[in-house]
PDB file of C-alpha atoms in Angstrom:
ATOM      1  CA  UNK R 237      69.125 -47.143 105.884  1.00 61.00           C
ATOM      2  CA  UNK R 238      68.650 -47.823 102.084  1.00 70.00           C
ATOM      3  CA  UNK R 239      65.534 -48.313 100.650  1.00 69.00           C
ATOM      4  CA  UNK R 240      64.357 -49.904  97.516  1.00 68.00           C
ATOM      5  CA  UNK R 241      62.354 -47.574  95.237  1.00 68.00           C
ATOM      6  CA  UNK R 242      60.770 -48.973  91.778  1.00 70.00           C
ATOM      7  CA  UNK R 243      62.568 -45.367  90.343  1.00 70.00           C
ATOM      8  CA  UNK R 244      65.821 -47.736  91.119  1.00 72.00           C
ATOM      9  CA  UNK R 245      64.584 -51.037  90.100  1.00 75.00           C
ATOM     10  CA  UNK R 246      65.215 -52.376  86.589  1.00 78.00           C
ATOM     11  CA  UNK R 247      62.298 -51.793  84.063  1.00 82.00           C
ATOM     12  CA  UNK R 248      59.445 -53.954  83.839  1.00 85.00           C
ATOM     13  CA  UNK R 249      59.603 -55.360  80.511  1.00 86.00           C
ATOM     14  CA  UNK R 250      55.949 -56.326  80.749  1.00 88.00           C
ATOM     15  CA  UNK R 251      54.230 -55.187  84.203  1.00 87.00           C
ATOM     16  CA  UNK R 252      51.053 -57.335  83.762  1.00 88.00           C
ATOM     17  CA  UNK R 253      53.431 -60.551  84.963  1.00 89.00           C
ATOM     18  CA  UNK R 254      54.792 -58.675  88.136  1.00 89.00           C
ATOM     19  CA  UNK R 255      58.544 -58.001  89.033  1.00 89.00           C
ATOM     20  CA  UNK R 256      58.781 -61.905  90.376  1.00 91.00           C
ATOM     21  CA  UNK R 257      58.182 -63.026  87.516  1.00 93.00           C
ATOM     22  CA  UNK R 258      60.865 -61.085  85.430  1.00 92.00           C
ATOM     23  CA  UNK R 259      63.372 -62.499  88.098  1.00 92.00           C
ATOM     24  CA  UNK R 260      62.387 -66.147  87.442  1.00 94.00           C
ATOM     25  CA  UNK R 261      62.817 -65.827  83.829  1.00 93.00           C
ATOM     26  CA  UNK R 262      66.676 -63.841  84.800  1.00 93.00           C
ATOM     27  CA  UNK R 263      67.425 -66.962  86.537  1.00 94.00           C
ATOM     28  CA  UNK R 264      66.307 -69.066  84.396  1.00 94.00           C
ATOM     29  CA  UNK R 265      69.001 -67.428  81.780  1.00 94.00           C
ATOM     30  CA  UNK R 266      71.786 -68.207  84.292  1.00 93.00           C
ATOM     31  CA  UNK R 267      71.002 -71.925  84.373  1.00 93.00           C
ATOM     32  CA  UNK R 268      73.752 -74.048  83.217  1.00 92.00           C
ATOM     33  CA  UNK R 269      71.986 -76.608  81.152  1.00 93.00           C
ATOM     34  CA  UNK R 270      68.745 -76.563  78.959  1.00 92.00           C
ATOM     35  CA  UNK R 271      67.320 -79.651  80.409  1.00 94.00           C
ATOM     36  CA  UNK R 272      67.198 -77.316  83.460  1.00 94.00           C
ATOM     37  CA  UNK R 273      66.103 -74.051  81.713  1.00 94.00           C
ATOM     38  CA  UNK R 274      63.404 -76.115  80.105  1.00 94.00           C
ATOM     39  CA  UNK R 275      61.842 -77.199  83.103  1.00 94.00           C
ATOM     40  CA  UNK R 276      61.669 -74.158  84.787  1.00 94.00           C
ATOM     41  CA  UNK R 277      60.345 -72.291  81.863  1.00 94.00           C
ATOM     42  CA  UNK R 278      57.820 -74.774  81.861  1.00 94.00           C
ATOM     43  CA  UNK R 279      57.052 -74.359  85.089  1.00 94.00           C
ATOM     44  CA  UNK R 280      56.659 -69.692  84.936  1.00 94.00           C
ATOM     45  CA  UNK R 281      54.740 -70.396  81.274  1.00 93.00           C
ATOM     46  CA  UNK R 282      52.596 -72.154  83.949  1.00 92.00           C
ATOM     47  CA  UNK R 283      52.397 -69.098  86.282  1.00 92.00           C
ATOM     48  CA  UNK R 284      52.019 -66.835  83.618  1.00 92.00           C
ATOM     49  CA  UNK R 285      48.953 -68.292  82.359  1.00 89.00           C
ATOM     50  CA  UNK R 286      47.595 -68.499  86.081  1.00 90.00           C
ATOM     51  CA  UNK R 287      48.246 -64.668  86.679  1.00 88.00           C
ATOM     52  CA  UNK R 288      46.004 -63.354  83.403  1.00 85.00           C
ATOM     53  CA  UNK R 289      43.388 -66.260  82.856  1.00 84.00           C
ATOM     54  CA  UNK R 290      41.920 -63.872  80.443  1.00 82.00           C
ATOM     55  CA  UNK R 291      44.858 -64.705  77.917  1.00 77.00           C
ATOM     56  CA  UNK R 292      42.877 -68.340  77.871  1.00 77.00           C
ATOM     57  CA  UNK R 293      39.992 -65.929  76.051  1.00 74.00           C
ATOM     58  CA  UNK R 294      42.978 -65.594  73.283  1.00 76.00           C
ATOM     59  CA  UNK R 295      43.452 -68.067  70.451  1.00 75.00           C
ATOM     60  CA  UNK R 296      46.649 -69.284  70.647  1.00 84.00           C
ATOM     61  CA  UNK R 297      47.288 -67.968  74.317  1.00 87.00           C
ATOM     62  CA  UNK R 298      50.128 -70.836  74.862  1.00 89.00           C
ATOM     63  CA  UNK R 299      51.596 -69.406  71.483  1.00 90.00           C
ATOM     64  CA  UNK R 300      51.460 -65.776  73.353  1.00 89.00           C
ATOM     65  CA  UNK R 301      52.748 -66.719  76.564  1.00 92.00           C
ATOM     66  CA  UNK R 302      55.765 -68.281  74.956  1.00 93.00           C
ATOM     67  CA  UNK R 303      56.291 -64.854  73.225  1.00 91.00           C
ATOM     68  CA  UNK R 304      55.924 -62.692  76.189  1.00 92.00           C
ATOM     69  CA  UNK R 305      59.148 -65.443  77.954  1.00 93.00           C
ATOM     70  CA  UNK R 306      60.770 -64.280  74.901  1.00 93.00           C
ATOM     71  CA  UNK R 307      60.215 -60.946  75.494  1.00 92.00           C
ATOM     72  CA  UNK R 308      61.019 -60.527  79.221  1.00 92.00           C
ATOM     73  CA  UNK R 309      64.314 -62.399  79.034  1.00 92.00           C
ATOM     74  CA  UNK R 310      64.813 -59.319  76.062  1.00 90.00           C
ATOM     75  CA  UNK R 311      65.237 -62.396  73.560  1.00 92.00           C
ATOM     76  CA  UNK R 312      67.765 -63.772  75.680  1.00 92.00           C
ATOM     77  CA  UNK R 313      66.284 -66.977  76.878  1.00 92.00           C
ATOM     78  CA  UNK R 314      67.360 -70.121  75.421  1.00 92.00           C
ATOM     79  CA  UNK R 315      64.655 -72.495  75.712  1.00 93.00           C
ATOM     80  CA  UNK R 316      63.161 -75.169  73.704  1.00 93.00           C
ATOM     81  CA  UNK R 317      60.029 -73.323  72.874  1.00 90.00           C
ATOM     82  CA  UNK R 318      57.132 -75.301  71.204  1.00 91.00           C
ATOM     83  CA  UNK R 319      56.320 -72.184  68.302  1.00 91.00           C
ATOM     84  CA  UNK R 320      58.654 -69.845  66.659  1.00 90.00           C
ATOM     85  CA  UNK R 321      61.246 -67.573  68.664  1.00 89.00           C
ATOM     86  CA  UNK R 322      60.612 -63.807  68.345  1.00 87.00           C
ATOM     87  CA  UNK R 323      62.369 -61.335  67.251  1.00 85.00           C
ATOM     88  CA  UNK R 324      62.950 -57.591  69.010  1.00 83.00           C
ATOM     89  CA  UNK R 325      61.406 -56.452  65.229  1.00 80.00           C
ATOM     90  CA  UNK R 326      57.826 -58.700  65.378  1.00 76.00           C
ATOM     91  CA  UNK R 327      57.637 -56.736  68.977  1.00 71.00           C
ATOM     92  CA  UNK R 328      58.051 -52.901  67.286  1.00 71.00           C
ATOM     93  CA  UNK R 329      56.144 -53.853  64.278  1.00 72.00           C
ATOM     94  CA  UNK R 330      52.978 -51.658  63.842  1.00 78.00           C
ATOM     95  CA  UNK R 331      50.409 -51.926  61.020  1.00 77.00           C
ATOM     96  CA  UNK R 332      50.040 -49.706  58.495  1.00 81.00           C
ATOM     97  CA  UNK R 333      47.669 -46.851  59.081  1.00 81.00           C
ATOM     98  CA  UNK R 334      43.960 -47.765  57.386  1.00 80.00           C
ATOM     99  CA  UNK R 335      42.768 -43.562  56.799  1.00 77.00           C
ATOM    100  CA  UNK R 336      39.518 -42.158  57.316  1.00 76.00           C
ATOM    101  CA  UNK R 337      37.819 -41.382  54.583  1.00 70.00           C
ATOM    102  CA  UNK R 338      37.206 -37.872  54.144  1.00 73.00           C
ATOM    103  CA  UNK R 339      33.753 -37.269  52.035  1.00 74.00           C
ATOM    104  CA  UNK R 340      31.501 -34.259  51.991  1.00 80.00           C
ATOM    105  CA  UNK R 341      28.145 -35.167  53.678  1.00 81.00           C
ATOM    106  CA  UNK R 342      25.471 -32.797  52.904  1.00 84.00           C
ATOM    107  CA  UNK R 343      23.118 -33.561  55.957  1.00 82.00           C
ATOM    108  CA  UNK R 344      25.266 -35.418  58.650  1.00 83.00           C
ATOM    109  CA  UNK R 345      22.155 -35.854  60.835  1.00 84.00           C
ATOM    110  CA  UNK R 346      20.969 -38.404  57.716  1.00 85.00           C
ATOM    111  CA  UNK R 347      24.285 -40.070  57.233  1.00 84.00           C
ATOM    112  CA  UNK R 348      26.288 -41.594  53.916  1.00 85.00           C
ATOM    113  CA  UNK R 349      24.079 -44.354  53.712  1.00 86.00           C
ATOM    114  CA  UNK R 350      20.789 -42.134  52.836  1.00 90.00           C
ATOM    115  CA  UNK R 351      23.107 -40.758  50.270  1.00 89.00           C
ATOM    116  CA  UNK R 352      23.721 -43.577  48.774  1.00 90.00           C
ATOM    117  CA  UNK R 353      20.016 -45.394  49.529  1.00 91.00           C
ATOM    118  CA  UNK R 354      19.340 -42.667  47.161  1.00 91.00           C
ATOM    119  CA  UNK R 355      21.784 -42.794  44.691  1.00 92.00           C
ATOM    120  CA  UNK R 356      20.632 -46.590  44.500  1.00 93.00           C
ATOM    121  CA  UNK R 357      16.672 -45.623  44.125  1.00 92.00           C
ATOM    122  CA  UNK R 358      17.492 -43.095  41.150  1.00 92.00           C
ATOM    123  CA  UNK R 359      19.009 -46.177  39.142  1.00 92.00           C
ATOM    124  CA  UNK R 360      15.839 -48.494  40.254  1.00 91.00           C
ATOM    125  CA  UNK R 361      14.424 -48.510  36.896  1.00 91.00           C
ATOM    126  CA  UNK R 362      10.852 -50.543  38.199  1.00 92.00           C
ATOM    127  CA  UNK R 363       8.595 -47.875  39.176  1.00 88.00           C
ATOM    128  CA  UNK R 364       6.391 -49.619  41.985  1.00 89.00           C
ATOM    129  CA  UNK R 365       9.808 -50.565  43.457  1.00 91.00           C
ATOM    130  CA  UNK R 366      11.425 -46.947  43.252  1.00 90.00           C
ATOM    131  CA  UNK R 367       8.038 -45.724  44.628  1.00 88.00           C
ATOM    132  CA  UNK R 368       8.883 -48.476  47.805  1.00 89.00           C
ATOM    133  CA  UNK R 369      12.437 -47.629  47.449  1.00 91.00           C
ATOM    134  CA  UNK R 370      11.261 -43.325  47.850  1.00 90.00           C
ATOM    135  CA  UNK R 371       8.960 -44.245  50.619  1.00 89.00           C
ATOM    136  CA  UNK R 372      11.021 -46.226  52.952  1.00 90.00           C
ATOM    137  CA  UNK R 373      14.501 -44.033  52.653  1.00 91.00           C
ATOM    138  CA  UNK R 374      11.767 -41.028  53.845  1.00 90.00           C
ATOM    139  CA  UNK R 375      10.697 -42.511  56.997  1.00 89.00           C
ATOM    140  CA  UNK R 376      14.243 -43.471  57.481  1.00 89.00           C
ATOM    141  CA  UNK R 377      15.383 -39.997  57.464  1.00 90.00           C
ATOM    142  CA  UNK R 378      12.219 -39.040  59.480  1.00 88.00           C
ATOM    143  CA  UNK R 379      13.794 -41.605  62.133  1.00 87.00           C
ATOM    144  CA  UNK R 380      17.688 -40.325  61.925  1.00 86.00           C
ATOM    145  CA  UNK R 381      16.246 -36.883  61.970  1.00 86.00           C
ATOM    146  CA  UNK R 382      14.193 -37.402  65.284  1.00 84.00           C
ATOM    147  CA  UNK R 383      17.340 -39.450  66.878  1.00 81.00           C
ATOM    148  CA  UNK R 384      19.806 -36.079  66.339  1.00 78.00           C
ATOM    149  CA  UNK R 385      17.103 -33.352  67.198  1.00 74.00           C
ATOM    150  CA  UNK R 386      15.019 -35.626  69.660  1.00 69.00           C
ATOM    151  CA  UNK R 387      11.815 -33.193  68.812  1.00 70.00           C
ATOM    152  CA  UNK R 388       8.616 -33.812  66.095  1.00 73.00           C
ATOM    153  CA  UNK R 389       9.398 -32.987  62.474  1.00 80.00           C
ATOM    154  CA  UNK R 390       6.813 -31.797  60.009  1.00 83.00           C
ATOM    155  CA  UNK R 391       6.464 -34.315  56.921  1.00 83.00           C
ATOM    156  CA  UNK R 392       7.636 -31.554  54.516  1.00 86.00           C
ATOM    157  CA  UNK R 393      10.741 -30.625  55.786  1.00 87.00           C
ATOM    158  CA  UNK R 394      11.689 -34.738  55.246  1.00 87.00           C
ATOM    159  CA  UNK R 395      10.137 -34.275  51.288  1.00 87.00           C
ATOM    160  CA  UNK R 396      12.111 -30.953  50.804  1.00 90.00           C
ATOM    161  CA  UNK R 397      15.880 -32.614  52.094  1.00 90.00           C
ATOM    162  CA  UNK R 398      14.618 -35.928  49.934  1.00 90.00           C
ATOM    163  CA  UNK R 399      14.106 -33.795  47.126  1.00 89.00           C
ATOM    164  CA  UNK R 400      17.496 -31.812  47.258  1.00 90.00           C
ATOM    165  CA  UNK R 401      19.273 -34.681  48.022  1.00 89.00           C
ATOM    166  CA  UNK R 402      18.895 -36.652  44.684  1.00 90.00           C
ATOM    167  CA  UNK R 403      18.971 -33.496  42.959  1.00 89.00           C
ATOM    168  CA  UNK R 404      15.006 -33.556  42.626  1.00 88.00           C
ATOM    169  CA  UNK R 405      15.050 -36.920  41.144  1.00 89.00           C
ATOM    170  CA  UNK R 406      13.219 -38.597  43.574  1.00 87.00           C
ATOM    171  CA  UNK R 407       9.839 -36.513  44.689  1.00 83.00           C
ATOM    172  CA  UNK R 408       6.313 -37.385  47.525  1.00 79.00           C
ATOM    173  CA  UNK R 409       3.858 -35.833  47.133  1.00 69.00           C
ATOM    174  CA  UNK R 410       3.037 -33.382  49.659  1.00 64.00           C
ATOM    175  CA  UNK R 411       0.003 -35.212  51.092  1.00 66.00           C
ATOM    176  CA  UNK R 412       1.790 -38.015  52.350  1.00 71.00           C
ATOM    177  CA  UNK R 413       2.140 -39.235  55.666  1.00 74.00           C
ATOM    178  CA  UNK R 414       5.300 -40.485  56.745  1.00 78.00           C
ATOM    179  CA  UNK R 415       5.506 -43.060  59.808  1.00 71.00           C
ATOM    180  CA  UNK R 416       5.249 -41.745  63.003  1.00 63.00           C
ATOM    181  CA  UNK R 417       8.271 -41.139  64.994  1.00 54.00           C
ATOM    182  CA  UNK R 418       8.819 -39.741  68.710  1.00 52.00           C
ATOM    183  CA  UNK R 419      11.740 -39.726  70.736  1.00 46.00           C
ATOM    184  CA  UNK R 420      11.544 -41.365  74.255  1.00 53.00           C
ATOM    185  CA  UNK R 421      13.831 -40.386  76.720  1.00 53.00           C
ATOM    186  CA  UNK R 422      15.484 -42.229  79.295  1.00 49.00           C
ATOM    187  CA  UNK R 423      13.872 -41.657  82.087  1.00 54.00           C
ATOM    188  CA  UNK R 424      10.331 -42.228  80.523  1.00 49.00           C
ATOM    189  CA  UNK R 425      11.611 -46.008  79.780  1.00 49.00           C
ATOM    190  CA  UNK R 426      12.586 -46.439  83.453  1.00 52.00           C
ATOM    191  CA  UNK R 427       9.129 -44.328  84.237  1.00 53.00           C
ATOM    192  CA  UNK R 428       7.282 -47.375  82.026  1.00 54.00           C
ATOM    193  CA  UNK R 429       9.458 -50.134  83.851  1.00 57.00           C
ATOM    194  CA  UNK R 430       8.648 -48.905  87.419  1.00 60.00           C
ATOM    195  CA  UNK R 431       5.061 -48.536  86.346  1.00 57.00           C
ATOM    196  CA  UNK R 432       4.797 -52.555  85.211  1.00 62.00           C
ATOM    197  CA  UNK R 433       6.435 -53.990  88.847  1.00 63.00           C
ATOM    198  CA  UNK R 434       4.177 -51.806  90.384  1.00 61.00           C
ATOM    199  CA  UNK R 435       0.927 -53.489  88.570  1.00 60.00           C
ATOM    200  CA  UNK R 436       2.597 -57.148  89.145  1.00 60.00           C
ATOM    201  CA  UNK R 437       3.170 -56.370  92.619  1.00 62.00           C
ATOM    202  CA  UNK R 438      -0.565 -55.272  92.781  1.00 60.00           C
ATOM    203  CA  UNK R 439      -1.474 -58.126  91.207  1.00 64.00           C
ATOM    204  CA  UNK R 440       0.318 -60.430  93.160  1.00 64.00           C
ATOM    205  CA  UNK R 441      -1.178 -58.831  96.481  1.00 64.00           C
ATOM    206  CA  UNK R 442      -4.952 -58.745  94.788  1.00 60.00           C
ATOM    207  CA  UNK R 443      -4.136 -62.593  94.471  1.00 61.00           C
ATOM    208  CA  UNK R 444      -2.793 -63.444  97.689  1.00 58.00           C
ATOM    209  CA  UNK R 445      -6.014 -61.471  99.541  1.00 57.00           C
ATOM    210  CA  UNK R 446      -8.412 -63.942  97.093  1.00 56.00           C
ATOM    211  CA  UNK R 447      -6.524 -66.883  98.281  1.00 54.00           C
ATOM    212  CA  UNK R 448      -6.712 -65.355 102.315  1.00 54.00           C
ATOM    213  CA  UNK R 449     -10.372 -65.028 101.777  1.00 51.00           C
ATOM    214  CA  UNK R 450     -11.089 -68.816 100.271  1.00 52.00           C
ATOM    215  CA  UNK R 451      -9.369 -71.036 103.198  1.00 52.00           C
ATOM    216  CA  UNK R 452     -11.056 -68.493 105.331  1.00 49.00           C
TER     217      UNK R 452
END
């Protein structure tokens, strides 16, 4: 008895369309005619569309079902297709790599953009708005600072990374209170969540037993 194994099956040129699908579009290469071939192709573009709605998310998705025909028949399909036949080198083309840019970050827990938040407040040459400017980057890096260590953090620690940061350009003074900041864990939202049904549920019952109590 012989049995047939995918191992000794043809490749699927493009699996999300199924094996039944690649055979339609090989018989649609063997038609005689393009009157025929036309029709047919017609017809699987049809099918393809029905087996990944999610192309219709896709601008263009008619344009990109007529590519994938293209691509399962291995360019051999000869169709009249509404857009522009493929070629085997659109399918292997690949973008040229974008980098990632390497630079130095003194605190990563603050980020680039404190860096350059304070490379932007040194140049501020209006001193009410470079005091603003001094005050608000702090209780920003107050904020990142509590989001990587997820514990309190005394006010002068903030001042002292500020101040070595912009090279000692940019000062508070030690009295100064930066905005509060705690970190609130998961499970205390979902405590705080359970906690509110709970007093509308009350509340609904307190109303229900005041409603009882008048028709009685």
């Amino acid at each position: 008895m012989n049995f047939d194994y995918n191992t000794t099956r043809s490749e699927l040129i493009l699996a999300e369309y199924g094996r039944n699908v690649q055979n339609m579009v090989k018989y649609i290469i063997t038609l005689p005619t393009k009157e025929e071939r036309n029709k047919y192709a017609q017809a699987v573009i049809d099918l393809m569309g029905f087996l990944n709605p999610h192309l219709r998310d896709v601008a263009d998705f008619k344009h990109k079902l007529w590519d994938h025909l293209h691509i399962i028949s291995n360019y051999q399909i000869d169709v009249d297709s509404p857009y522009p036949k493929p070629t085997p080198e659109t399918k292997e083309f690949r973008p040229a790599h974008i980098g990632y840019p390497h630079q130095r970050i003194k605190y990563k827990h603050y980020g680039k953009t404190v860096e350059k938040l304070i490379a932007n407040a040194i140049e501020e040459p209006n001193p009410e708005r470079k005091a603003a400017m001094v005050q608000g980057i702090a209780n920003f890096m107050k904020m990142a600072y509590v989001q990587w260590n997820k514990d309190n953090v005394a006010d002068e620690v903030i001042i002292k990374n500020l101040r070595e940061l912009s090279g000692g350009a940019l000062t508070l003074e030690e009295h100064v209170n930066l905005q509060k900041v705690e970190f609130k864990s998961q499970n205390n939202r979902q405590n705080n969540n359970r906690g509110r049904q709970n007093n509308k549920k009350n509340r609904q019952r307190n109303n229900n037993n005041n409603n009882n109590k008048q028709r009685h």
